[in-house]
């Protein structure tokens, strides 16, 4: 089916407590390929009592999982990692089929996703506590780090594999069990991960994937006493909603939310090099990336040369089906995303932006949006204020660094920022003043297991990856061992 080398990786049932499960009322939802609307498969609409039962089973599974040594858990995680890499081609194809991104990018996502499992298999062995010099006579003071409990992982469609492994690997390594609620558009990558977790010997109930109505499932996960952590990646809008719901049981919440990344080229930057970097930072995953350069700021002296170079490079990008090896940009996820892209362009042009390039008549299908370059954007435009999440690049000129810092920080978001230039004093000044959780200088690539991924302001709470990733799924317990001198 769909030319998977191993057709058993296309699972059409939820995975709970080591079993493949249909909806108790027989209802399901079909999932289609955004490239051509072709049918991929169906997923069950689980019912509320099935979600509650899954939570209880995950809680029971924690007894054995947390009792294992960190080393034994690491062995299981590395088995899972091996299984994923052995099935890289099929997993990449599943991503391309359900998400639309190119096979090249999908393979990159599988490697990226697997790298978190390897990282946290190791990091779990180093989930250290500490000892403190005592302020109490004859006492020994120390802390241990305990698994927090059952963790609910709610994930988006733009990285259907890696946004799961980045959370799950940390949670599992530290001794939690997890329930994954994948995006409805991209459930098959999550279910394939469950199939491979099963083959890797993860015990029943440790890694679960539940599908169905997002609002119903999330409300149960957020309000259930037994779930102790909510880890969400998605829009700021839904993140706020989940935080409200999770407050009722005071859960630990980590939120990886939207971005509105500025890309700043310093006055000393070669316009063509800046254009090459900006194109790379803008169009990955067809612009449907929380790190995508959303607002491009170019010094007025090189503005026209930059626009010309950007348009020339953008024209070389090929839009098409992600399965075609020549494709650079796949389709957008659905019609709503295409409509939003069109409305962002209309709004900007009605407020004075210039359409430099991008002709939608060239789109190869109904879910495609051709890369578009808008010049002279302003803070009054939606393209400046909102996370675009589409291949529309908005560029504006600036005159001095003070002005560009004010413009770049003029957003509720604070995920990532890009600086390109040569003058180290100017770069350092910007690095300090930009209000973003991640600042990348002269590099489009910034993510990976060793770094603490996450935003400030309304881009989120907490960090994923790095040693800090364990914090989201563990809690510190303090021991005071007193009166130690007595009896000797
Ligand atoms: P989304 O609409 O917020 O959905 C994310 C998840 O929440 C999905 O599983 C979705 O389920 C669920 N959901 C949707 N509506 C819900 C509701 N009313 N109540 C409870 N759950 C609900 O986000 P998305 O469109 O999938 O993903 C794009 C967003 O993710 C962008 O804002 C992007 O910046 C962000 N993102 C952030 C990072 C990061 O690390 N900071 C990384 C990647 C993406 P259904 O799919 O079933 O609706």
Short mmCIF file of C-alpha atoms and ligand atoms in Angstrom, two decimals, residues 154-158 163 166 181-185 214-215 218 232-235 238 241-242 256-259 290 387 389 415 453, ligand 1:
data_model
loop_
_atom_site.label_atom_id
_atom_site.label_comp_id
_atom_site.label_asym_id
_atom_site.label_seq_id
_atom_site.Cartn_x
_atom_site.Cartn_y
_atom_site.Cartn_z
CA UNK A 154 -0.17 17.06 22.03
CA UNK A 155 1.58 17.67 18.74
CA UNK A 156 1.19 19.57 15.43
CA UNK A 157 1.19 18.49 11.79
CA UNK A 158 4.21 20.40 10.50
CA UNK A 163 7.73 16.94 17.51
CA UNK A 166 11.57 15.42 21.04
CA UNK A 181 -2.38 13.05 20.68
CA UNK A 182 -1.06 13.71 17.17
CA UNK A 183 -2.54 16.25 14.77
CA UNK A 184 -5.56 14.89 12.90
CA UNK A 185 -3.93 15.65 9.54
CA UNK A 214 -8.96 17.25 19.63
CA UNK A 215 -11.02 19.44 21.93
CA UNK A 218 -7.30 17.62 25.20
CA UNK A 232 2.11 20.88 23.79
CA UNK A 233 3.49 22.03 20.47
CA UNK A 234 1.14 24.06 18.35
CA UNK A 235 -0.44 27.44 17.98
CA UNK A 238 -4.62 26.49 21.44
CA UNK A 241 -6.70 27.18 25.93
CA UNK A 242 -4.78 24.18 27.26
CA UNK A 256 6.18 25.19 22.27
CA UNK A 257 4.02 27.77 20.51
CA UNK A 258 4.05 29.99 17.48
CA UNK A 259 6.86 32.19 16.19
CA UNK A 290 7.72 27.90 13.60
CA UNK A 387 2.69 33.95 12.15
CA UNK A 389 2.96 29.77 8.13
CA UNK A 415 10.72 32.13 19.54
CA UNK A 453 14.68 24.72 22.05
P1 LIG B 1 -2.77 23.77 16.45
O1 LIG B 1 -3.92 24.05 15.60
O2 LIG B 1 -2.58 24.55 17.68
O3 LIG B 1 -2.82 22.20 16.75
C1 LIG B 1 -1.84 21.57 17.53
C2 LIG B 1 -2.46 20.38 18.24
O4 LIG B 1 -3.52 20.83 19.07
C3 LIG B 1 -3.06 19.36 17.29
O5 LIG B 1 -2.85 18.07 17.83
C4 LIG B 1 -4.52 19.74 17.28
O6 LIG B 1 -5.38 18.66 16.99
C5 LIG B 1 -4.73 20.18 18.71
N1 LIG B 1 -5.87 21.10 18.80
C6 LIG B 1 -6.39 21.87 17.85
N2 LIG B 1 -7.44 22.57 18.30
C7 LIG B 1 -7.61 22.22 19.57
C8 LIG B 1 -8.53 22.59 20.59
N3 LIG B 1 -9.49 23.46 20.36
N4 LIG B 1 -8.40 22.03 21.79
C9 LIG B 1 -7.42 21.17 22.02
N5 LIG B 1 -6.52 20.76 21.11
C10 LIG B 1 -6.60 21.28 19.89
O7 LIG B 1 -1.39 23.92 15.65
P2 LIG B 1 -1.04 23.33 14.24
O8 LIG B 1 -1.76 24.13 13.23
O9 LIG B 1 -1.17 21.85 14.24
O10 LIG B 1 0.53 23.61 14.17
C11 LIG B 1 1.04 24.83 13.79
C12 LIG B 1 1.48 25.63 14.99
O11 LIG B 1 2.44 24.88 15.72
C13 LIG B 1 2.16 26.91 14.60
O12 LIG B 1 1.70 27.95 15.42
C14 LIG B 1 3.63 26.63 14.90
O13 LIG B 1 4.40 27.76 15.17
C15 LIG B 1 3.53 25.73 16.06
N6 LIG B 1 4.77 24.98 16.22
C16 LIG B 1 5.62 25.35 17.23
C17 LIG B 1 6.82 24.67 17.39
C18 LIG B 1 7.74 25.02 18.51
O14 LIG B 1 8.59 24.20 18.81
N7 LIG B 1 7.61 26.18 19.13
C19 LIG B 1 7.15 23.62 16.53
C20 LIG B 1 6.26 23.29 15.51
C21 LIG B 1 5.06 23.98 15.37
P3 LIG B 1 -6.05 18.50 15.55
O15 LIG B 1 -4.94 18.41 14.59
O16 LIG B 1 -6.76 17.22 15.70
O17 LIG B 1 -6.92 19.68 15.31
#
